[in-house]
């Protein structure tokens, strides 16, 4: 007290205040203006099951992250042996077809996005195609109602594309011999020790798998799913993989394997013929590339809707300073939901196989179109989805998919997602060939305007036609920094939720500066236009946030079912490259894959 009294007496305080007040006010303003927004961590509930501080796998050499540890190890070994990212992706994908039979496949299809260390990009579409005998209304009954045949039984199977895709990618970019990339998968098919992830999955789906004798023989040996520590042998699959090893794509699309597929179809009323298989081709597409806050996003072009829908979402959201808004605050979630529903409205109406429809890609990736869509968003009120029409005028589900991300020592990167649609596809293996068949025909608009198993209501652009590819939501994505360096490689299973999931990880890392562990482990949300509802993972939002969003007109639903094996949203497999080149890999804890990397010698 004494010094203050002295100051007052000498009238020094007044002089001090007059001299320093402007400086003090400016400093206070600057401190407030530059201070961090409230930490996004405050929005993560104490009981949230996934640690934001979990250890990641770091590597100065190569790294592979996939939905299964066996498969990631196969890929990392390929990199160590001098293979590049494309070689590793091919070997990992074949291994996933063995150890991740619920989703990994040779009987399905997928998409691969590539960015080479020199900046060259490429995108490969190896999505399944409708058989030649398919027709627009093939899944409607005599009264015009939708049946379940688009997802149950052999008429639900699309002509598989995975082997053609892996063959094509390797032919253009691979370095190691093709046969060496099949060898680890063949060894695994001859017998691997079942781990917890496989045991849990096979137990959960045992009843479904029991309905087809060929499937049961393999996956329920002795009538029971294998337990942890048992050896699972897939001898027919090993033989199929050996044919592919020796003959390349012809080992699948012609000869013995094609004959076995055609016979399986004839036995069960399916449509795929040897001719459908022989004529299947993977297709190189121009990658979807756009900027988001000066980062470059490299995404998948149709037949996946992933890249364009991601662009449509992020171009709307780029107009808001998200980083100044508290993460997962009602105001922020409101904007995400409004952007997502508009992007999905466009996706569902316009997108389809580019060999059949014009995908209007230029509009969806443009900042102008983003601004136009943004103009209809109210900051206070949710727009009902019924009032969110597609913006360009009229146009004349369980989620079972698998993702892998690779960065090799040279900095080449691959992001690849493949699927057989439902868990274990149609649940039937091809007799004598040992691989599970997809039920990808479900991804078409079997009845335009009616919801499919993911609740997606899609339009004419995605109607069934012979030889056409069905629209996908798979979103393999690669992001570079404003200086052009590789930032991260990301993708996920999750059906319709894949695109919003990837968009959240981009926002987490770009807007909220999360590291890759924080981003992947953080709670997730989803909105897909119809149904008009924000889904949130159990524990993701507190009651005050839910109430505030409801007051704005949103409907919310906790996405959790005790019956579901994987009740959370998605299964991100991501690699972040730090500015010093260290690769940091994270496999989403929601399902239980693995990152496997190694250090440079
Ligand atoms: N089968 C899910 C998708 O391709 O989006």
Coordinates of C-alpha atoms and ligand atoms in Angstrom, one line a residue:
X1 CA 0.0 0.0 0.0
X2 CA 2.8 2.3 0.9
X3 CA 4.3 2.7 -2.6
X4 CA 0.8 3.5 -4.0
X5 CA 0.2 6.2 -1.4
X6 CA 3.6 7.7 -2.2
X7 CA 2.8 7.6 -5.9
X8 CA -0.6 9.3 -5.3
X9 CA 1.0 11.9 -3.1
X10 CA 3.5 12.8 -5.7
X11 CA 0.7 12.6 -8.4
X12 CA 2.9 10.1 -10.2
X13 CA 0.1 7.6 -10.6
X14 CA -1.9 10.0 -12.7
X15 CA 1.0 10.8 -14.9
X16 CA 1.8 7.0 -15.2
X17 CA -1.8 6.2 -16.1
X18 CA -1.9 9.0 -18.7
X19 CA 1.4 7.8 -20.2
X20 CA 0.7 4.1 -20.2
X21 CA -3.0 3.6 -20.6
X22 CA -3.0 3.6 -24.5
X23 CA -0.1 1.1 -24.5
X24 CA -1.9 -1.1 -21.8
X25 CA -5.2 -1.0 -23.7
X26 CA -3.5 -1.9 -27.0
X27 CA -1.6 -4.8 -25.2
X28 CA -4.9 -6.1 -23.7
X29 CA -6.6 -5.9 -27.1
X30 CA -3.7 -7.8 -28.7
X31 CA -3.6 -10.4 -26.0
X32 CA -7.3 -11.0 -26.4
X33 CA -7.2 -10.9 -30.2
X34 CA -4.3 -13.3 -30.4
X35 CA -5.2 -15.6 -27.5
X36 CA -6.1 -19.1 -28.4
X37 CA -9.8 -19.8 -28.8
X38 CA -11.2 -22.0 -26.0
X39 CA -9.4 -25.3 -26.3
X40 CA -11.3 -27.8 -28.4
X41 CA -10.4 -30.4 -25.7
X42 CA -12.9 -28.8 -23.4
X43 CA -15.6 -30.1 -25.6
X44 CA -14.5 -33.7 -25.2
X45 CA -16.4 -35.4 -22.3
X46 CA -14.3 -36.8 -19.5
X47 CA -15.6 -40.3 -20.2
X48 CA -14.8 -40.3 -23.9
X49 CA -13.4 -43.7 -24.6
X50 CA -10.5 -42.8 -26.9
X51 CA -7.5 -41.1 -25.4
X52 CA -6.4 -37.9 -27.1
X53 CA -2.9 -38.5 -25.9
X54 CA -2.5 -42.0 -27.2
X55 CA 0.9 -42.9 -28.6
X56 CA 1.2 -43.0 -32.4
X57 CA 3.6 -45.0 -34.6
X58 CA 6.4 -42.8 -35.8
X59 CA 8.7 -43.7 -38.7
X60 CA 11.4 -42.0 -40.6
X61 CA 11.3 -44.7 -43.3
X62 CA 8.1 -46.1 -44.7
X63 CA 4.7 -46.6 -43.0
X64 CA 1.5 -48.5 -43.7
X65 CA -1.8 -48.0 -41.8
X66 CA -4.7 -50.3 -42.4
X67 CA -7.6 -52.0 -40.8
X68 CA -5.5 -55.0 -39.8
X69 CA -2.1 -55.5 -38.2
X70 CA -1.2 -58.6 -40.4
X71 CA -1.9 -56.6 -43.5
X72 CA 0.0 -53.4 -42.4
X73 CA 3.0 -55.6 -41.5
X74 CA 2.9 -57.1 -45.0
X75 CA 2.9 -53.6 -46.5
X76 CA 5.7 -52.4 -44.3
X77 CA 7.8 -55.4 -45.2
X78 CA 7.3 -54.6 -48.9
X79 CA 8.6 -51.1 -48.3
X80 CA 11.6 -52.4 -46.4
X81 CA 12.4 -54.7 -49.3
X82 CA 12.6 -51.7 -51.6
X83 CA 9.0 -51.6 -52.9
X84 CA 7.3 -48.2 -53.3
X85 CA 4.0 -47.0 -51.9
X86 CA 2.0 -48.6 -54.8
X87 CA 3.7 -52.0 -54.3
X88 CA 2.9 -51.8 -50.6
X89 CA -0.7 -50.9 -51.2
X90 CA -1.1 -53.8 -53.6
X91 CA 0.4 -56.3 -51.1
X92 CA -1.5 -54.9 -48.2
X93 CA -4.8 -55.1 -50.1
X94 CA -4.3 -58.7 -51.0
X95 CA -3.4 -59.5 -47.4
X96 CA -6.6 -57.7 -46.2
X97 CA -8.6 -60.0 -48.6
X98 CA -7.4 -62.8 -46.4
X99 CA -7.2 -61.5 -42.8
X100 CA -10.1 -59.0 -43.1
X101 CA -12.7 -61.1 -44.9
X102 CA -15.6 -59.0 -43.6
X103 CA -14.3 -56.2 -45.9
X104 CA -11.0 -56.8 -47.5
X105 CA -11.5 -58.5 -50.8
X106 CA -10.9 -59.8 -54.2
X107 CA -14.6 -60.1 -54.7
X108 CA -15.4 -56.3 -54.4
X109 CA -14.0 -53.1 -55.7
X110 CA -12.6 -49.7 -54.6
X111 CA -10.6 -46.5 -55.4
X112 CA -7.0 -45.5 -55.1
X113 CA -5.6 -42.0 -54.9
X114 CA -1.9 -41.6 -55.5
X115 CA 0.5 -38.7 -55.0
X116 CA 4.1 -39.3 -56.0
X117 CA 6.9 -37.5 -54.3
X118 CA 7.4 -35.3 -57.4
X119 CA 3.8 -34.1 -57.1
X120 CA 2.3 -36.2 -59.8
X121 CA -1.2 -37.3 -58.9
X122 CA -3.5 -40.1 -60.2
X123 CA -6.8 -41.7 -59.3
X124 CA -7.9 -45.2 -60.1
X125 CA -11.5 -46.4 -60.2
X126 CA -11.9 -50.1 -59.8
X127 CA -15.5 -50.0 -58.6
X128 CA -17.7 -53.0 -59.4
X129 CA -20.0 -52.8 -62.5
X130 CA -23.6 -53.9 -63.0
X131 CA -23.6 -57.2 -65.0
X132 CA -24.7 -57.1 -68.6
X133 CA -28.1 -58.6 -67.8
X134 CA -28.9 -56.0 -65.1
X135 CA -31.8 -53.6 -65.7
X136 CA -33.1 -50.4 -64.2
X137 CA -36.0 -52.0 -62.2
X138 CA -34.5 -55.4 -61.5
X139 CA -35.1 -55.0 -57.7
X140 CA -38.7 -53.9 -57.9
X141 CA -41.6 -56.4 -57.4
X142 CA -44.7 -56.5 -59.6
X143 CA -46.3 -53.7 -57.7
X144 CA -43.2 -51.5 -58.1
X145 CA -42.1 -51.9 -54.6
X146 CA -38.4 -52.3 -53.7
X147 CA -37.3 -55.8 -52.7
X148 CA -34.2 -56.7 -50.6
X149 CA -32.6 -58.4 -53.6
X150 CA -30.2 -55.5 -54.1
X151 CA -28.4 -56.6 -50.9
X152 CA -29.4 -60.2 -50.3
X153 CA -28.5 -63.1 -52.5
X154 CA -26.5 -63.5 -55.7
X155 CA -28.4 -61.0 -57.8
X156 CA -26.9 -58.3 -55.5
X157 CA -23.4 -58.9 -56.7
X158 CA -21.6 -56.4 -58.9
X159 CA -18.8 -57.5 -61.2
X160 CA -15.7 -57.3 -59.0
X161 CA -13.0 -54.8 -59.7
X162 CA -10.4 -55.2 -57.1
X163 CA -8.0 -57.5 -58.9
X164 CA -8.1 -55.4 -62.1
X165 CA -7.5 -52.3 -60.0
X166 CA -4.5 -53.6 -58.2
X167 CA -3.1 -55.0 -61.5
X168 CA -3.6 -51.7 -63.3
X169 CA -2.0 -49.7 -60.4
X170 CA 1.0 -52.0 -60.3
X171 CA 1.4 -52.0 -64.1
X172 CA 1.7 -48.2 -64.2
X173 CA 3.6 -47.4 -61.0
X174 CA 4.8 -50.6 -59.3
X175 CA 8.5 -51.4 -58.9
X176 CA 8.7 -54.9 -57.4
X177 CA 7.6 -58.0 -59.3
X178 CA 3.8 -58.7 -59.1
X179 CA 4.3 -62.2 -57.9
X180 CA 6.3 -61.1 -54.9
X181 CA 3.3 -58.9 -53.8
X182 CA 0.9 -61.9 -53.8
X183 CA 3.3 -64.2 -51.8
X184 CA 2.5 -62.9 -48.3
X185 CA -1.3 -63.1 -48.9
X186 CA -1.0 -66.6 -50.2
X187 CA 1.0 -67.6 -47.0
X188 CA -1.7 -66.0 -44.8
X189 CA -4.4 -67.9 -46.7
X190 CA -2.6 -71.1 -46.1
X191 CA -3.2 -70.5 -42.4
X192 CA -2.9 -67.6 -40.0
X193 CA -3.4 -67.3 -36.3
X194 CA -6.7 -65.7 -35.5
X195 CA -6.5 -62.6 -33.4
X196 CA -9.1 -60.9 -31.3
X197 CA -10.4 -58.7 -34.2
X198 CA -11.1 -61.6 -36.5
X199 CA -12.5 -63.8 -33.7
X200 CA -14.9 -61.1 -32.6
X201 CA -16.1 -60.4 -36.1
X202 CA -16.6 -64.0 -37.1
X203 CA -18.5 -64.7 -33.9
X204 CA -20.7 -61.7 -34.4
X205 CA -21.6 -62.8 -38.0
X206 CA -21.6 -66.6 -37.4
X207 CA -25.3 -67.0 -38.0
X208 CA -25.2 -65.1 -41.2
X209 CA -22.2 -67.0 -42.4
X210 CA -23.8 -70.3 -41.6
X211 CA -26.4 -69.9 -44.3
X212 CA -24.1 -70.8 -47.2
X213 CA -22.3 -74.2 -46.8
X214 CA -19.2 -73.1 -48.7
X215 CA -18.8 -70.1 -46.4
X216 CA -19.5 -72.1 -43.3
X217 CA -16.9 -74.7 -44.2
X218 CA -14.2 -72.0 -44.3
X219 CA -15.2 -69.5 -41.6
X220 CA -17.0 -71.8 -39.1
X221 CA -14.7 -74.9 -39.2
X222 CA -16.4 -77.7 -37.2
X223 CA -19.6 -75.5 -37.0
X224 CA -18.0 -72.8 -34.8
X225 CA -16.2 -69.6 -35.4
X226 CA -12.5 -69.9 -34.7
X227 CA -11.3 -68.6 -31.3
X228 CA -8.3 -66.4 -30.7
X229 CA -5.1 -68.5 -31.3
X230 CA -6.8 -71.0 -33.7
X231 CA -5.4 -71.2 -37.2
X232 CA -7.8 -70.2 -40.0
X233 CA -7.0 -71.9 -43.3
X234 CA -8.5 -70.7 -46.6
X235 CA -7.2 -73.2 -49.0
X236 CA -9.5 -72.3 -52.0
X237 CA -8.6 -68.6 -51.5
X238 CA -4.9 -69.5 -51.5
X239 CA -5.4 -71.3 -54.9
X240 CA -7.2 -68.3 -56.3
X241 CA -4.5 -66.0 -55.2
X242 CA -1.9 -68.3 -56.7
X243 CA -3.7 -68.1 -60.1
X244 CA -3.7 -64.3 -59.8
X245 CA 0.0 -64.4 -58.8
X246 CA 0.9 -66.5 -61.9
X247 CA -1.4 -65.0 -64.5
X248 CA -2.1 -61.5 -63.3
X249 CA -5.6 -60.1 -63.9
X250 CA -6.3 -63.1 -66.2
X251 CA -6.0 -65.4 -63.2
X252 CA -9.2 -63.8 -61.9
X253 CA -11.2 -62.6 -64.9
X254 CA -10.7 -65.6 -67.2
X255 CA -10.1 -69.3 -66.9
X256 CA -10.7 -71.3 -63.7
X257 CA -11.7 -68.4 -61.4
X258 CA -14.1 -66.9 -63.9
X259 CA -15.6 -70.3 -64.5
X260 CA -16.1 -70.8 -60.8
X261 CA -17.8 -67.4 -60.4
X262 CA -20.1 -68.1 -63.3
X263 CA -21.0 -71.5 -61.9
X264 CA -21.7 -70.0 -58.5
X265 CA -24.0 -67.5 -60.2
X266 CA -25.9 -70.1 -62.1
X267 CA -26.4 -72.2 -58.9
X268 CA -27.9 -69.3 -57.0
X269 CA -29.7 -67.3 -59.7
X270 CA -27.0 -64.5 -60.0
X271 CA -26.4 -62.6 -63.2
X272 CA -22.6 -62.4 -63.6
X273 CA -21.2 -64.3 -66.6
X274 CA -17.7 -65.1 -67.7
X275 CA -18.2 -62.4 -70.4
X276 CA -19.0 -59.8 -67.7
X277 CA -15.7 -60.8 -66.0
X278 CA -13.6 -60.8 -69.1
X279 CA -14.7 -57.4 -70.1
X280 CA -14.2 -55.7 -66.7
X281 CA -11.7 -52.8 -66.8
X282 CA -10.4 -50.5 -64.1
X283 CA -10.4 -46.8 -65.2
X284 CA -8.0 -44.0 -64.5
X285 CA -9.9 -40.8 -63.6
X286 CA -8.7 -37.2 -63.2
X287 CA -8.3 -36.7 -59.4
X288 CA -10.6 -34.1 -57.8
X289 CA -8.2 -31.4 -56.7
X290 CA -9.2 -28.2 -54.8
X291 CA -7.9 -25.9 -52.2
X292 CA -9.1 -25.6 -48.6
X293 CA -7.5 -22.7 -46.7
X294 CA -4.5 -22.9 -48.9
X295 CA -4.1 -26.6 -48.5
X296 CA -4.5 -28.8 -51.5
X297 CA -6.9 -31.6 -51.2
X298 CA -6.5 -34.5 -53.7
X299 CA -9.6 -36.7 -53.8
X300 CA -11.3 -39.4 -55.7
X301 CA -13.4 -38.6 -58.8
X302 CA -16.6 -40.4 -59.7
X303 CA -17.6 -43.2 -59.7
X304 CA -16.9 -42.3 -56.1
X305 CA -18.8 -39.3 -54.9
X306 CA -16.1 -38.8 -52.2
X307 CA -13.9 -36.2 -53.7
X308 CA -16.6 -34.0 -55.2
X309 CA -18.9 -34.1 -52.1
X310 CA -15.9 -33.3 -49.9
X311 CA -15.2 -30.4 -52.1
X312 CA -18.8 -29.2 -52.0
X313 CA -18.8 -29.3 -48.2
X314 CA -15.4 -27.7 -47.6
X315 CA -16.1 -24.9 -50.2
X316 CA -19.2 -23.9 -48.2
X317 CA -17.4 -24.1 -44.9
X318 CA -14.3 -22.2 -46.1
X319 CA -16.4 -19.1 -45.9
X320 CA -16.6 -19.3 -42.1
X321 CA -13.7 -18.7 -39.7
X322 CA -14.2 -22.0 -38.0
X323 CA -11.0 -21.6 -36.0
X324 CA -12.5 -18.7 -34.2
X325 CA -15.5 -20.8 -33.2
X326 CA -15.2 -23.2 -30.3
X327 CA -14.9 -26.8 -31.6
X328 CA -18.2 -28.7 -31.3
X329 CA -20.0 -25.6 -30.1
X330 CA -23.7 -25.4 -31.2
X331 CA -22.8 -22.6 -33.7
X332 CA -20.0 -24.7 -35.3
X333 CA -22.0 -27.9 -35.4
X334 CA -24.9 -26.0 -37.0
X335 CA -22.7 -24.8 -39.8
X336 CA -21.3 -28.3 -40.4
X337 CA -24.8 -29.8 -40.6
X338 CA -26.0 -27.1 -42.9
X339 CA -23.0 -27.5 -45.2
X340 CA -23.2 -31.3 -45.2
X341 CA -26.9 -31.5 -46.0
X342 CA -26.4 -29.1 -49.0
X343 CA -23.4 -31.1 -50.3
X344 CA -25.3 -34.4 -49.9
X345 CA -28.4 -33.0 -51.6
X346 CA -26.2 -32.3 -54.6
X347 CA -24.4 -35.6 -54.4
X348 CA -27.5 -37.6 -54.2
X349 CA -29.1 -35.9 -57.2
X350 CA -26.2 -35.4 -59.6
X351 CA -23.5 -37.9 -59.2
X352 CA -23.1 -41.2 -60.9
X353 CA -20.8 -43.3 -63.1
X354 CA -19.0 -40.7 -65.3
X355 CA -19.2 -43.1 -68.3
X356 CA -23.0 -42.6 -68.1
X357 CA -23.7 -39.1 -66.5
X358 CA -22.2 -35.6 -66.4
X359 CA -21.1 -35.1 -62.9
X360 CA -21.0 -31.3 -63.0
X361 CA -17.7 -31.5 -61.2
X362 CA -16.6 -28.0 -62.0
X363 CA -19.5 -26.4 -60.0
X364 CA -19.1 -28.6 -56.9
X365 CA -15.4 -27.7 -56.5
X366 CA -15.7 -24.0 -57.2
X367 CA -15.6 -21.3 -54.5
X368 CA -18.4 -19.4 -56.3
X369 CA -20.7 -22.4 -56.0
X370 CA -19.7 -22.8 -52.4
X371 CA -20.6 -19.1 -51.8
X372 CA -23.9 -19.6 -53.6
X373 CA -24.8 -22.5 -51.4
X374 CA -23.6 -20.7 -48.3
X375 CA -25.9 -17.8 -49.0
X376 CA -28.9 -19.9 -48.2
X377 CA -27.6 -20.8 -44.7
X378 CA -29.2 -19.0 -41.7
X379 CA -26.8 -18.6 -38.8
X380 CA -29.7 -19.0 -36.4
X381 CA -32.0 -21.7 -37.8
X382 CA -31.6 -25.1 -39.3
X383 CA -33.0 -25.3 -42.9
X384 CA -35.2 -28.4 -43.1
X385 CA -33.8 -30.9 -45.6
X386 CA -37.1 -30.8 -47.5
X387 CA -36.2 -27.1 -48.3
X388 CA -32.7 -27.9 -49.4
X389 CA -33.1 -28.7 -53.1
X390 CA -30.1 -29.6 -55.1
X391 CA -28.5 -26.3 -56.2
X392 CA -28.0 -26.8 -59.9
X393 CA -31.5 -27.4 -61.1
X394 CA -33.1 -30.7 -62.0
X395 CA -31.1 -33.5 -63.6
X396 CA -32.5 -34.9 -66.9
X397 CA -25.8 -48.4 -44.1
X398 CA -23.9 -51.3 -41.7
X399 CA -20.8 -50.1 -43.3
X400 CA -18.3 -52.7 -44.4
X401 CA -15.3 -51.2 -46.1
X402 CA -11.6 -51.2 -45.6
X403 CA -9.0 -48.5 -45.9
X404 CA -5.2 -48.4 -46.2
X405 CA -2.8 -45.4 -46.3
X406 CA 0.9 -45.7 -47.2
X407 CA 3.8 -43.3 -47.3
X408 CA 7.0 -44.8 -48.6
X409 CA 10.6 -43.6 -47.8
X410 CA 10.7 -41.4 -50.9
X411 CA 7.5 -39.6 -50.0
X412 CA 5.2 -41.3 -52.5
X413 CA 1.7 -41.7 -51.0
X414 CA -1.3 -43.9 -51.6
X415 CA -4.8 -43.6 -50.1
X416 CA -7.0 -46.6 -51.0
X417 CA -10.5 -47.7 -49.9
X418 CA -12.1 -51.0 -51.0
X419 CA -15.4 -52.6 -50.1
X420 CA -17.8 -55.5 -50.5
X421 CA -20.5 -53.2 -49.1
X422 CA -22.2 -55.1 -46.2
X423 CA -20.1 -57.0 -43.7
X424 CA -19.1 -60.2 -45.5
X425 CA -21.0 -58.9 -48.6
X426 CA -23.8 -61.4 -49.5
X427 CA -22.2 -63.8 -47.0
X428 CA -21.5 -66.3 -49.7
X429 CA -18.0 -67.3 -51.0
X430 CA -17.6 -68.5 -54.5
X431 CA -17.6 -72.3 -54.3
X432 CA -14.1 -73.6 -55.0
X433 CA -12.6 -70.1 -55.2
X434 CA -12.9 -69.2 -51.5
X435 CA -13.6 -65.5 -51.7
X436 CA -16.7 -63.6 -50.5
X437 CA -18.9 -61.8 -53.0
X438 CA -20.0 -58.2 -52.7
X439 CA -23.5 -56.9 -52.5
X440 CA -22.6 -53.6 -54.1
X441 CA -25.7 -53.4 -56.4
X442 CA -27.3 -51.9 -53.3
X443 CA -25.3 -48.7 -53.9
X444 CA -27.3 -47.9 -57.0
X445 CA -30.6 -46.1 -56.8
X446 CA -32.7 -49.3 -57.1
X447 CA -35.7 -47.1 -57.0
X448 CA -34.7 -43.4 -57.4
X449 CA -36.1 -41.3 -54.6
X450 CA -36.2 -44.3 -52.1
X451 CA -33.7 -44.8 -49.3
X452 CA -31.0 -47.6 -49.6
X453 CA -29.5 -49.4 -46.6
X454 CA -27.4 -46.4 -45.7
X455 CA -30.6 -44.3 -45.7
X456 CA -29.3 -42.5 -48.8
X457 CA -32.0 -41.2 -51.1
X458 CA -30.4 -41.0 -54.5
X459 CA -31.6 -40.0 -57.9
X460 CA -31.7 -40.9 -61.6
X461 CA -28.0 -40.2 -62.2
X462 CA -27.3 -43.4 -60.2
X463 CA -30.0 -45.6 -61.6
X464 CA -29.1 -49.1 -62.7
X465 CA -27.9 -49.8 -66.2
X466 CA -25.9 -52.7 -67.7
X467 CA -22.2 -52.2 -67.3
X468 CA -22.6 -49.1 -65.2
X469 CA -20.7 -48.5 -61.9
X470 CA -22.7 -47.8 -58.8
X471 CA -22.0 -44.5 -57.0
X472 CA -19.8 -44.8 -53.9
X473 CA -19.1 -42.6 -50.8
X474 CA -15.5 -43.9 -50.5
X475 CA -13.2 -40.9 -49.9
X476 CA -9.5 -41.8 -50.1
X477 CA -7.8 -38.5 -49.8
X478 CA -4.3 -36.9 -49.7
X479 CA -3.7 -33.4 -48.4
X480 CA -0.7 -31.1 -49.0
X481 CA 0.4 -28.0 -47.1
X482 CA 0.4 -24.5 -48.5
X483 CA 4.1 -25.0 -49.3
X484 CA 3.3 -28.1 -51.4
X485 CA 4.7 -30.6 -49.0
X486 CA 2.8 -33.8 -48.1
X487 CA 0.6 -33.2 -45.0
X488 CA -1.6 -36.2 -44.5
X489 CA -3.1 -39.3 -46.1
X490 CA -6.5 -40.3 -44.9
X491 CA -9.6 -42.5 -45.5
X492 CA -12.1 -44.6 -43.8
X493 CA -14.8 -47.3 -44.1
X494 CA -18.3 -46.1 -43.1
X495 CA -20.7 -46.0 -46.0
X496 CA -22.5 -42.7 -46.2
X497 CA -20.5 -41.4 -43.2
X498 CA -17.1 -41.6 -44.9
X499 CA -17.3 -38.2 -46.5
X500 CA -18.3 -36.3 -43.4
X501 CA -15.8 -38.2 -41.4
X502 CA -12.9 -37.3 -43.7
X503 CA -14.2 -33.7 -43.8
X504 CA -14.0 -33.6 -40.0
X505 CA -10.5 -34.8 -40.0
X506 CA -9.5 -32.2 -42.5
X507 CA -11.1 -29.5 -40.4
X508 CA -9.7 -30.9 -37.2
X509 CA -6.2 -30.7 -38.5
X510 CA -6.3 -27.6 -40.7
X511 CA -8.7 -25.3 -38.7
X512 CA -8.2 -26.6 -35.1
X513 CA -4.5 -27.6 -35.5
X514 CA -5.1 -31.0 -33.9
X515 CA -2.3 -33.5 -34.3
X516 CA -3.3 -36.7 -36.1
X517 CA -3.9 -38.7 -32.9
X518 CA -6.2 -36.0 -31.5
X519 CA -8.0 -35.7 -34.9
X520 CA -8.6 -39.4 -35.3
X521 CA -9.6 -40.1 -31.7
X522 CA -11.9 -37.1 -31.3
X523 CA -15.7 -37.6 -31.3
X524 CA -17.6 -37.5 -34.6
X525 CA -20.9 -36.3 -36.1
X526 CA -22.7 -36.9 -39.4
X527 CA -25.5 -35.5 -41.5
X528 CA -26.4 -36.7 -45.0
X529 CA -29.4 -34.5 -46.0
X530 CA -31.9 -37.3 -45.7
X531 CA -32.8 -38.4 -43.1
X532 CA -32.8 -34.8 -41.8
X533 CA -30.8 -35.5 -38.6
X534 CA -27.4 -34.9 -37.0
X535 CA -26.0 -38.2 -35.8
X536 CA -23.5 -38.1 -33.0
X537 CA -21.3 -40.8 -31.4
X538 CA -22.2 -41.9 -27.9
X539 CA -20.6 -39.4 -25.5
X540 CA -19.8 -36.9 -28.3
X541 CA -22.1 -34.1 -27.2
X542 CA -23.3 -32.9 -23.8
X543 CA -27.0 -32.2 -23.1
X544 CA -26.6 -28.4 -23.3
X545 CA -25.1 -28.6 -26.8
X546 CA -27.9 -31.0 -27.9
X547 CA -30.6 -28.6 -26.4
X548 CA -29.0 -25.6 -28.1
X549 CA -29.0 -27.4 -31.5
X550 CA -32.6 -28.6 -31.0
X551 CA -33.6 -25.0 -30.3
X552 CA -32.2 -24.0 -33.7
X553 CA -34.4 -26.6 -35.3
X554 CA -32.1 -29.6 -35.6
X555 CA -33.0 -33.2 -34.9
X556 CA -30.3 -35.2 -33.2
X557 CA -29.7 -38.9 -32.7
X558 CA -27.1 -40.8 -30.7
X559 CA -25.6 -43.3 -33.1
X560 CA -25.2 -46.4 -31.0
X561 CA -26.6 -49.8 -31.0
X562 CA -25.7 -52.5 -28.6
X563 CA -26.3 -55.0 -31.4
X564 CA -23.7 -53.5 -33.7
X565 CA -20.2 -54.8 -33.7
X566 CA -18.8 -51.3 -34.5
X567 CA -21.3 -48.8 -33.1
X568 CA -19.1 -45.7 -33.6
X569 CA -18.6 -43.7 -36.8
X570 CA -16.0 -45.0 -39.2
X571 CA -12.5 -46.3 -38.9
X572 CA -9.9 -43.8 -40.1
X573 CA -6.5 -45.0 -41.2
X574 CA -4.3 -41.9 -41.4
X575 CA -0.7 -40.8 -41.8
X576 CA 0.5 -37.3 -41.0
X577 CA 3.9 -36.2 -42.3
X578 CA 5.7 -33.7 -40.0
X579 CA 7.6 -30.8 -41.5
X580 CA 10.9 -32.7 -40.7
X581 CA 9.6 -35.7 -42.7
X582 CA 8.7 -38.0 -39.8
X583 CA 5.6 -40.0 -40.7
X584 CA 3.1 -40.4 -37.9
X585 CA 0.6 -43.2 -38.4
X586 CA -2.7 -43.7 -36.5
X587 CA -5.2 -46.5 -37.0
X588 CA -8.6 -45.6 -35.5
X589 CA -9.1 -47.3 -32.1
X590 CA -12.8 -47.7 -33.0
X591 CA -12.3 -51.0 -34.8
X592 CA -8.7 -52.1 -34.2
X593 CA -6.3 -51.9 -37.2
X594 CA -2.7 -51.0 -36.9
X595 CA 0.1 -48.6 -38.1
X596 CA 3.3 -50.4 -38.9
X597 CA 6.4 -48.4 -39.9
X598 CA 10.2 -48.5 -39.6
X599 CA 13.0 -46.0 -39.2
X600 CA 15.6 -45.3 -41.9
X601 CA 18.9 -47.1 -41.2
Ligands
LIG1 N1 -20.5 -49.5 -50.3 C1 -20.4 -48.2 -49.7 C2 -19.8 -47.2 -50.6 O1 -19.2 -47.6 -51.6 O2 -20.0 -46.0 -50.4

